Amino acid sequence: QKEVEQNSGPLSVPEGAIASLNCTYSDRGSQSFFWYRQYSGKSPELIMSIYSNGDKEDGRFTAQLNKASQYVSLLIRDSQPSDSATYLCAGFSGGYNKLIFGAGTRLAVHP
Amino acid sequence: SAVISQKPSRDICQRGTSLTIQCQVDSQVTMMFWYRQQPGQSLTLIATANQGSEATYESGFVIDKFPISRPNLTFSTLTVSNMSPEDSSIYLCSLRTGIGTEAFFGQGTRLTVV
């Protein structure tokens, strides 16, 4: 069983729409979660971190964490073509040393 | 945040040879890690690079194949030994500044084994 799971996509949304990216995790002890954006040929770039239940907003990005459901999501409002990338969800497994990543969801924003 | 310099950025190597990848950080960091990203795949943790002691390897990765050095708090190397085409991947150096915190990545090394 994968410890961090994401739908690989592609998720296609029109420019200006809301993109919703989802992630589930299996380690109930996990407290910290992260969303990374990875453009083709580039290394992952941190865009959001979330440590407690509820929503966390940063500009056009909102991360949501529901520990009871073991669910993390990322909403991108007013999606732009420049948001087209692979989005990786990450969380800790077996304590706070091993950060593991989901398979990533490929997002395509079309004009 | 710390600046991570990784080199080489890419290389094409012959099978059976070895390549050493270097990772330099501009400040002292406690936690450094090496990840592999195979074509079209997500990131897989290879090992934790421990300063002054042997690296801690994840399941499926062994020291003979991926020897790691960490002589101080700003530098680490990963060697990919006796390479085969299956080793063709992107290798990423990563650091974290504390327990439970986010990871930052170097630019990556794109390795092609022919």
Short mmCIF file of N, CA, C and O in Angstrom, two decimals, chain B:
data_model
loop_
_atom_site.label_atom_id
_atom_site.label_comp_id
_atom_site.label_asym_id
_atom_site.label_seq_id
_atom_site.Cartn_x
_atom_site.Cartn_y
_atom_site.Cartn_z
N SER B 1 16.31 31.04 2.69
CA SER B 1 16.60 29.61 2.74
C SER B 1 17.99 29.35 2.16
O SER B 1 18.54 30.19 1.45
N ALA B 2 18.55 28.19 2.51
CA ALA B 2 19.88 27.84 2.06
C ALA B 2 19.93 27.65 0.55
O ALA B 2 18.95 27.24 -0.08
N VAL B 3 21.08 27.96 -0.03
CA VAL B 3 21.30 27.75 -1.46
C VAL B 3 22.00 26.41 -1.62
O VAL B 3 23.02 26.14 -1.00
N ILE B 4 21.45 25.56 -2.48
CA ILE B 4 21.97 24.22 -2.70
C ILE B 4 22.55 24.16 -4.10
O ILE B 4 21.85 24.44 -5.09
N SER B 5 23.80 23.80 -4.21
CA SER B 5 24.45 23.67 -5.52
C SER B 5 24.78 22.22 -5.75
O SER B 5 25.50 21.60 -4.97
N GLN B 6 24.27 21.69 -6.83
CA GLN B 6 24.48 20.28 -7.13
C GLN B 6 25.16 20.19 -8.50
O GLN B 6 24.78 20.87 -9.44
N LYS B 7 26.14 19.30 -8.57
CA LYS B 7 26.80 19.11 -9.86
C LYS B 7 27.32 17.70 -10.01
O LYS B 7 27.61 17.04 -9.01
N PRO B 8 27.39 17.17 -11.23
CA PRO B 8 27.04 17.86 -12.46
C PRO B 8 25.53 17.98 -12.63
O PRO B 8 24.78 17.29 -11.94
N SER B 9 25.08 18.82 -13.54
CA SER B 9 23.65 18.96 -13.78
C SER B 9 23.15 17.81 -14.64
O SER B 9 21.98 17.42 -14.57
N ARG B 10 24.02 17.29 -15.47
CA ARG B 10 23.66 16.14 -16.29
C ARG B 10 24.93 15.43 -16.74
O ARG B 10 26.01 16.03 -16.77
N ASP B 11 24.78 14.16 -17.05
CA ASP B 11 25.93 13.40 -17.57
C ASP B 11 25.41 12.19 -18.33
O ASP B 11 24.32 11.67 -18.02
N ILE B 12 26.19 11.80 -19.29
CA ILE B 12 25.93 10.55 -20.02
C ILE B 12 27.11 9.64 -19.74
O ILE B 12 28.27 10.03 -19.99
N CYS B 13 26.84 8.46 -19.21
CA CYS B 13 27.91 7.58 -18.76
C CYS B 13 27.79 6.20 -19.40
O CYS B 13 26.70 5.75 -19.76
N GLN B 14 28.92 5.55 -19.50
CA GLN B 14 28.95 4.19 -20.02
C GLN B 14 28.58 3.20 -18.93
O GLN B 14 28.93 3.40 -17.75
N ARG B 15 27.90 2.15 -19.29
CA ARG B 15 27.56 1.13 -18.30
C ARG B 15 28.83 0.54 -17.71
O ARG B 15 29.86 0.44 -18.37
N GLY B 16 28.74 0.20 -16.42
CA GLY B 16 29.88 -0.36 -15.72
C GLY B 16 30.77 0.67 -15.04
O GLY B 16 31.61 0.31 -14.22
N THR B 17 30.56 1.93 -15.36
CA THR B 17 31.36 2.99 -14.73
C THR B 17 30.62 3.56 -13.52
O THR B 17 29.51 3.14 -13.20
N SER B 18 31.26 4.51 -12.85
CA SER B 18 30.67 5.13 -11.67
C SER B 18 30.65 6.64 -11.85
O SER B 18 31.50 7.21 -12.55
N LEU B 19 29.70 7.29 -11.21
CA LEU B 19 29.59 8.75 -11.24
C LEU B 19 29.38 9.25 -9.83
O LEU B 19 28.54 8.72 -9.09
N THR B 20 30.11 10.29 -9.48
CA THR B 20 29.94 10.92 -8.18
C THR B 20 29.26 12.26 -8.34
O THR B 20 29.72 13.10 -9.13
N ILE B 21 28.18 12.45 -7.61
CA ILE B 21 27.40 13.69 -7.64
C ILE B 21 27.70 14.46 -6.36
O ILE B 21 27.70 13.88 -5.27
N GLN B 22 27.93 15.75 -6.52
CA GLN B 22 28.28 16.58 -5.37
C GLN B 22 27.13 17.52 -5.02
O GLN B 22 26.44 18.03 -5.90
N CYS B 23 26.98 17.76 -3.74
CA CYS B 23 25.97 18.67 -3.23
C CYS B 23 26.60 19.59 -2.20
O CYS B 23 27.12 19.12 -1.18
N GLN B 24 26.58 20.89 -2.48
CA GLN B 24 27.19 21.89 -1.60
C GLN B 24 26.10 22.84 -1.14
O GLN B 24 25.32 23.36 -1.95
N VAL B 25 26.06 23.10 0.15
CA VAL B 25 25.08 24.03 0.72
C VAL B 25 25.82 25.22 1.28
O VAL B 25 26.93 25.06 1.82
N ASP B 26 25.22 26.41 1.19
CA ASP B 26 25.95 27.62 1.60
C ASP B 26 25.84 27.90 3.10
O ASP B 26 26.33 28.92 3.57
N SER B 27 25.20 27.01 3.84
CA SER B 27 25.15 27.15 5.30
C SER B 27 25.08 25.75 5.92
O SER B 27 24.76 24.78 5.22
N GLN B 28 25.37 25.66 7.18
CA GLN B 28 25.36 24.36 7.84
C GLN B 28 23.93 23.85 8.03
O GLN B 28 23.07 24.60 8.48
N VAL B 29 23.71 22.62 7.64
CA VAL B 29 22.39 22.01 7.80
C VAL B 29 22.55 20.65 8.46
O VAL B 29 23.51 19.92 8.19
N THR B 30 21.60 20.31 9.30
CA THR B 30 21.68 19.04 10.01
C THR B 30 21.29 17.88 9.11
O THR B 30 21.93 16.83 9.11
N MET B 31 20.24 18.08 8.33
CA MET B 31 19.64 16.96 7.60
C MET B 31 19.86 17.11 6.10
O MET B 31 19.40 18.06 5.48
N MET B 32 20.52 16.12 5.53
CA MET B 32 20.67 16.06 4.08
C MET B 32 20.25 14.69 3.59
O MET B 32 20.47 13.67 4.28
N PHE B 33 19.67 14.66 2.43
CA PHE B 33 19.09 13.43 1.89
C PHE B 33 19.39 13.34 0.39
O PHE B 33 19.62 14.36 -0.27
N TRP B 34 19.30 12.14 -0.11
CA TRP B 34 19.40 11.91 -1.55
C TRP B 34 18.15 11.18 -2.02
O TRP B 34 17.72 10.19 -1.41
N TYR B 35 17.57 11.71 -3.12
CA TYR B 35 16.39 11.12 -3.74
C TYR B 35 16.71 10.73 -5.18
O TYR B 35 17.60 11.30 -5.82
N ARG B 36 15.93 9.79 -5.68
CA ARG B 36 16.00 9.43 -7.09
C ARG B 36 14.62 9.64 -7.70
O ARG B 36 13.58 9.33 -7.08
N GLN B 37 14.62 10.15 -8.91
CA GLN B 37 13.37 10.31 -9.65
C GLN B 37 13.53 9.64 -11.01
O GLN B 37 14.19 10.18 -11.91
N GLN B 38 12.98 8.47 -11.15
CA GLN B 38 13.04 7.75 -12.42
C GLN B 38 12.10 8.40 -13.43
O GLN B 38 11.15 9.09 -13.03
N PRO B 39 12.36 8.19 -14.70
CA PRO B 39 11.55 8.86 -15.74
C PRO B 39 10.06 8.68 -15.53
O PRO B 39 9.56 7.56 -15.39
N GLY B 40 9.34 9.80 -15.45
CA GLY B 40 7.88 9.76 -15.31
C GLY B 40 7.39 9.35 -13.94
O GLY B 40 6.19 9.14 -13.76
N GLN B 41 8.30 9.23 -12.99
CA GLN B 41 7.93 8.77 -11.65
C GLN B 41 8.10 9.88 -10.61
O GLN B 41 8.63 10.96 -10.92
N SER B 42 7.66 9.56 -9.41
CA SER B 42 7.84 10.52 -8.32
C SER B 42 9.19 10.31 -7.65
O SER B 42 10.02 9.55 -8.14
N LEU B 43 9.40 10.99 -6.54
CA LEU B 43 10.67 10.93 -5.85
C LEU B 43 10.71 9.75 -4.88
O LEU B 43 9.76 9.52 -4.14
N THR B 44 11.84 9.06 -4.89
CA THR B 44 12.07 7.95 -3.97
C THR B 44 13.30 8.26 -3.13
O THR B 44 14.36 8.58 -3.68
N LEU B 45 13.15 8.16 -1.83
CA LEU B 45 14.27 8.43 -0.93
C LEU B 45 15.30 7.32 -1.02
O LEU B 45 14.95 6.14 -0.82
N ILE B 46 16.53 7.68 -1.31
CA ILE B 46 17.62 6.70 -1.35
C ILE B 46 18.19 6.51 0.06
O ILE B 46 18.30 5.40 0.56
N ALA B 47 18.57 7.63 0.68
CA ALA B 47 19.24 7.53 1.97
C ALA B 47 19.30 8.89 2.65
O ALA B 47 19.17 9.94 2.01
N THR B 48 19.52 8.84 3.94
CA THR B 48 19.83 10.01 4.75
C THR B 48 21.34 10.08 4.88
O THR B 48 21.98 9.09 5.29
N ALA B 49 21.90 11.22 4.53
CA ALA B 49 23.35 11.41 4.63
C ALA B 49 23.68 11.92 6.02
O ALA B 49 23.32 13.03 6.38
N ASN B 50 24.36 11.12 6.82
CA ASN B 50 24.67 11.46 8.20
C ASN B 50 26.08 12.02 8.30
O ASN B 50 27.03 11.41 7.80
N GLN B 51 26.20 13.16 8.94
CA GLN B 51 27.51 13.78 9.07
C GLN B 51 28.41 12.97 9.97
O GLN B 51 28.05 12.70 11.12
N GLY B 52 29.55 12.56 9.46
CA GLY B 52 30.54 11.85 10.26
C GLY B 52 30.26 10.39 10.49
O GLY B 52 31.00 9.73 11.24
N SER B 53 29.22 9.85 9.89
CA SER B 53 28.93 8.43 10.06
C SER B 53 28.29 7.88 8.80
O SER B 53 28.00 8.62 7.85
N GLU B 54 28.06 6.58 8.78
CA GLU B 54 27.51 5.94 7.59
C GLU B 54 26.09 6.42 7.32
O GLU B 54 25.31 6.65 8.25
N ALA B 55 25.76 6.50 6.05
CA ALA B 55 24.42 6.91 5.66
C ALA B 55 23.39 5.86 6.05
O ALA B 55 23.72 4.67 6.19
N THR B 56 22.16 6.28 6.20
CA THR B 56 21.05 5.39 6.50
C THR B 56 20.26 5.16 5.22
O THR B 56 19.65 6.10 4.70
N TYR B 57 20.28 3.92 4.73
CA TYR B 57 19.69 3.60 3.44
C TYR B 57 18.26 3.09 3.57
O TYR B 57 17.92 2.39 4.54
N GLU B 58 17.46 3.43 2.59
CA GLU B 58 16.08 2.95 2.52
C GLU B 58 16.07 1.56 1.88
O GLU B 58 17.04 1.13 1.23
N SER B 59 14.96 0.89 2.08
CA SER B 59 14.79 -0.44 1.51
C SER B 59 14.98 -0.39 0.00
O SER B 59 14.42 0.47 -0.68
N GLY B 60 15.79 -1.31 -0.50
CA GLY B 60 16.03 -1.37 -1.93
C GLY B 60 17.28 -0.66 -2.38
O GLY B 60 17.66 -0.75 -3.55
N PHE B 61 17.94 0.03 -1.47
CA PHE B 61 19.17 0.75 -1.79
C PHE B 61 20.27 0.28 -0.85
O PHE B 61 20.05 0.13 0.36
N VAL B 62 21.45 0.03 -1.41
CA VAL B 62 22.56 -0.49 -0.61
C VAL B 62 23.80 0.35 -0.81
O VAL B 62 24.00 1.00 -1.84
N ILE B 63 24.66 0.30 0.21
CA ILE B 63 25.85 1.14 0.23
C ILE B 63 26.81 0.81 -0.89
O ILE B 63 27.46 1.70 -1.43
N ASP B 64 26.90 -0.45 -1.28
CA ASP B 64 27.83 -0.81 -2.34
C ASP B 64 27.45 -0.18 -3.68
O ASP B 64 28.31 0.12 -4.50
N LYS B 65 26.17 0.00 -3.89
CA LYS B 65 25.69 0.57 -5.14
C LYS B 65 25.64 2.10 -5.08
O LYS B 65 25.93 2.77 -6.06
N PHE B 66 25.28 2.63 -3.93
CA PHE B 66 25.12 4.08 -3.77
C PHE B 66 25.90 4.58 -2.56
O PHE B 66 25.33 5.07 -1.57
N PRO B 67 27.23 4.51 -2.59
CA PRO B 67 27.98 5.03 -1.45
C PRO B 67 27.79 6.54 -1.31
O PRO B 67 27.76 7.27 -2.29
N ILE B 68 27.64 6.96 -0.07
CA ILE B 68 27.38 8.37 0.25
C ILE B 68 28.42 8.84 1.26
O ILE B 68 28.74 8.13 2.20
N SER B 69 28.92 10.04 1.04
CA SER B 69 29.79 10.66 2.03
C SER B 69 29.16 11.95 2.52
O SER B 69 28.43 12.62 1.79
N ARG B 70 29.47 12.29 3.78
CA ARG B 70 29.01 13.57 4.36
C ARG B 70 30.09 13.99 5.35
O ARG B 70 29.96 13.81 6.54
N PRO B 71 31.17 14.59 4.82
CA PRO B 71 32.30 14.92 5.69
C PRO B 71 32.04 16.08 6.64
O PRO B 71 32.70 16.20 7.67
N ASN B 72 31.08 16.95 6.29
CA ASN B 72 30.77 18.09 7.16
C ASN B 72 29.30 18.48 6.95
O ASN B 72 28.57 17.80 6.22
N LEU B 73 28.89 19.58 7.59
CA LEU B 73 27.48 19.96 7.58
C LEU B 73 27.07 20.75 6.34
O LEU B 73 25.93 21.21 6.24
N THR B 74 27.98 20.93 5.39
CA THR B 74 27.64 21.69 4.19
C THR B 74 27.85 20.91 2.90
O THR B 74 27.59 21.44 1.81
N PHE B 75 28.30 19.70 2.97
CA PHE B 75 28.71 18.99 1.75
C PHE B 75 28.37 17.51 1.84
O PHE B 75 28.52 16.88 2.90
N SER B 76 27.92 16.95 0.69
CA SER B 76 27.67 15.51 0.60
C SER B 76 27.89 15.06 -0.83
O SER B 76 27.76 15.85 -1.77
N THR B 77 28.26 13.82 -0.98
CA THR B 77 28.35 13.22 -2.31
C THR B 77 27.58 11.92 -2.34
O THR B 77 27.46 11.20 -1.35
N LEU B 78 27.05 11.64 -3.52
CA LEU B 78 26.41 10.36 -3.82
C LEU B 78 27.12 9.77 -5.02
O LEU B 78 27.28 10.46 -6.04
N THR B 79 27.56 8.53 -4.92
CA THR B 79 28.17 7.85 -6.05
C THR B 79 27.21 6.77 -6.55
O THR B 79 26.65 6.02 -5.75
N VAL B 80 27.01 6.74 -7.83
CA VAL B 80 26.24 5.66 -8.45
C VAL B 80 27.27 4.72 -9.08
O VAL B 80 28.00 5.12 -10.00
N SER B 81 27.37 3.52 -8.54
CA SER B 81 28.45 2.61 -8.90
C SER B 81 28.01 1.56 -9.91
O SER B 81 26.82 1.17 -9.95
N ASN B 82 28.98 1.12 -10.72
CA ASN B 82 28.74 0.02 -11.66
C ASN B 82 27.40 0.21 -12.37
O ASN B 82 26.50 -0.63 -12.30
N MET B 83 27.29 1.32 -13.06
CA MET B 83 26.01 1.75 -13.60
C MET B 83 25.48 0.85 -14.70
O MET B 83 26.24 0.29 -15.50
N SER B 84 24.17 0.76 -14.74
CA SER B 84 23.45 0.08 -15.81
C SER B 84 22.39 1.05 -16.34
O SER B 84 22.08 2.05 -15.68
N PRO B 85 21.82 0.76 -17.50
CA PRO B 85 20.77 1.67 -18.02
C PRO B 85 19.62 1.90 -17.05
O PRO B 85 19.00 2.98 -17.10
N GLU B 86 19.36 0.95 -16.18
CA GLU B 86 18.28 1.10 -15.19
C GLU B 86 18.56 2.22 -14.18
O GLU B 86 17.67 2.66 -13.46
N ASP B 87 19.80 2.65 -14.11
CA ASP B 87 20.17 3.74 -13.20
C ASP B 87 19.91 5.10 -13.81
O ASP B 87 20.11 6.13 -13.14
N SER B 88 19.48 5.14 -15.05
CA SER B 88 19.17 6.41 -15.69
C SER B 88 18.00 7.06 -14.97
O SER B 88 16.89 6.54 -14.95
N SER B 89 18.26 8.19 -14.34
CA SER B 89 17.28 8.86 -13.48
C SER B 89 17.77 10.29 -13.24
O SER B 89 18.87 10.65 -13.63
N ILE B 90 16.94 11.02 -12.51
CA ILE B 90 17.39 12.28 -11.94
C ILE B 90 17.69 12.01 -10.47
O ILE B 90 16.88 11.39 -9.76
N TYR B 91 18.84 12.46 -10.03
CA TYR B 91 19.24 12.30 -8.64
C TYR B 91 19.22 13.69 -7.99
O TYR B 91 19.77 14.65 -8.52
N LEU B 92 18.57 13.75 -6.84
CA LEU B 92 18.34 15.05 -6.18
C LEU B 92 18.90 15.05 -4.77
O LEU B 92 18.62 14.15 -3.97
N CYS B 93 19.65 16.07 -4.50
CA CYS B 93 20.11 16.34 -3.15
C CYS B 93 19.03 17.18 -2.45
O CYS B 93 18.42 18.06 -3.07
N SER B 94 18.81 16.91 -1.19
CA SER B 94 17.75 17.60 -0.45
C SER B 94 18.23 17.93 0.95
O SER B 94 19.04 17.20 1.53
N LEU B 95 17.72 19.00 1.51
CA LEU B 95 18.01 19.31 2.89
C LEU B 95 16.74 19.70 3.63
O LEU B 95 15.77 20.13 3.02
N ARG B 96 16.76 19.50 4.91
CA ARG B 96 15.70 20.01 5.79
C ARG B 96 16.38 20.73 6.94
O ARG B 96 17.44 20.34 7.41
N THR B 97 15.75 21.79 7.41
CA THR B 97 16.37 22.61 8.45
C THR B 97 15.97 22.19 9.85
O THR B 97 16.56 22.66 10.82
N GLY B 98 15.00 21.28 9.97
CA GLY B 98 14.60 20.83 11.29
C GLY B 98 13.67 19.64 11.20
O GLY B 98 13.23 19.25 10.12
N ILE B 99 13.38 19.07 12.35
CA ILE B 99 12.50 17.91 12.41
C ILE B 99 11.09 18.32 11.98
O ILE B 99 10.56 19.32 12.46
N GLY B 100 10.50 17.55 11.08
CA GLY B 100 9.14 17.82 10.65
C GLY B 100 8.98 19.00 9.72
O GLY B 100 7.85 19.42 9.44
N THR B 101 10.08 19.51 9.21
CA THR B 101 9.99 20.68 8.32
C THR B 101 10.09 20.28 6.86
O THR B 101 10.40 19.14 6.52
N GLU B 102 9.86 21.27 6.01
CA GLU B 102 9.84 21.02 4.59
C GLU B 102 11.24 20.73 4.06
O GLU B 102 12.25 21.06 4.68
N ALA B 103 11.27 20.10 2.88
CA ALA B 103 12.52 19.80 2.20
C ALA B 103 12.76 20.79 1.07
O ALA B 103 11.81 21.26 0.44
N PHE B 104 14.02 21.09 0.86
CA PHE B 104 14.44 21.92 -0.28
C PHE B 104 15.37 21.07 -1.13
O PHE B 104 16.10 20.22 -0.62
N PHE B 105 15.36 21.36 -2.42
CA PHE B 105 16.08 20.51 -3.35
C PHE B 105 17.13 21.26 -4.15
O PHE B 105 16.95 22.45 -4.47
N GLY B 106 18.20 20.55 -4.48
CA GLY B 106 19.15 21.05 -5.45
C GLY B 106 18.54 20.96 -6.84
O GLY B 106 17.41 20.49 -7.03
N GLN B 107 19.34 21.38 -7.83
CA GLN B 107 18.86 21.45 -9.20
C GLN B 107 18.70 20.08 -9.83
O GLN B 107 18.03 19.94 -10.86
N GLY B 108 19.31 19.06 -9.21
CA GLY B 108 19.20 17.72 -9.74
C GLY B 108 20.30 17.39 -10.72
O GLY B 108 20.89 18.28 -11.36
N THR B 109 20.60 16.11 -10.83
CA THR B 109 21.56 15.59 -11.80
C THR B 109 20.82 14.59 -12.68
O THR B 109 20.31 13.58 -12.19
N ARG B 110 20.76 14.91 -13.96
CA ARG B 110 20.09 14.01 -14.91
C ARG B 110 21.13 13.05 -15.46
O ARG B 110 22.03 13.46 -16.20
N LEU B 111 21.02 11.80 -15.08
CA LEU B 111 21.99 10.78 -15.47
C LEU B 111 21.39 9.87 -16.53
O LEU B 111 20.29 9.34 -16.36
N THR B 112 22.14 9.71 -17.60
CA THR B 112 21.77 8.75 -18.64
C THR B 112 22.89 7.73 -18.77
O THR B 112 24.06 8.12 -18.93
N VAL B 113 22.56 6.46 -18.67
CA VAL B 113 23.55 5.39 -18.78
C VAL B 113 23.33 4.66 -20.10
O VAL B 113 22.22 4.19 -20.38
N VAL B 114 24.39 4.59 -20.89
CA VAL B 114 24.26 3.98 -22.23
C VAL B 114 25.14 2.71 -22.33
O VAL B 114 26.03 2.51 -21.52
#
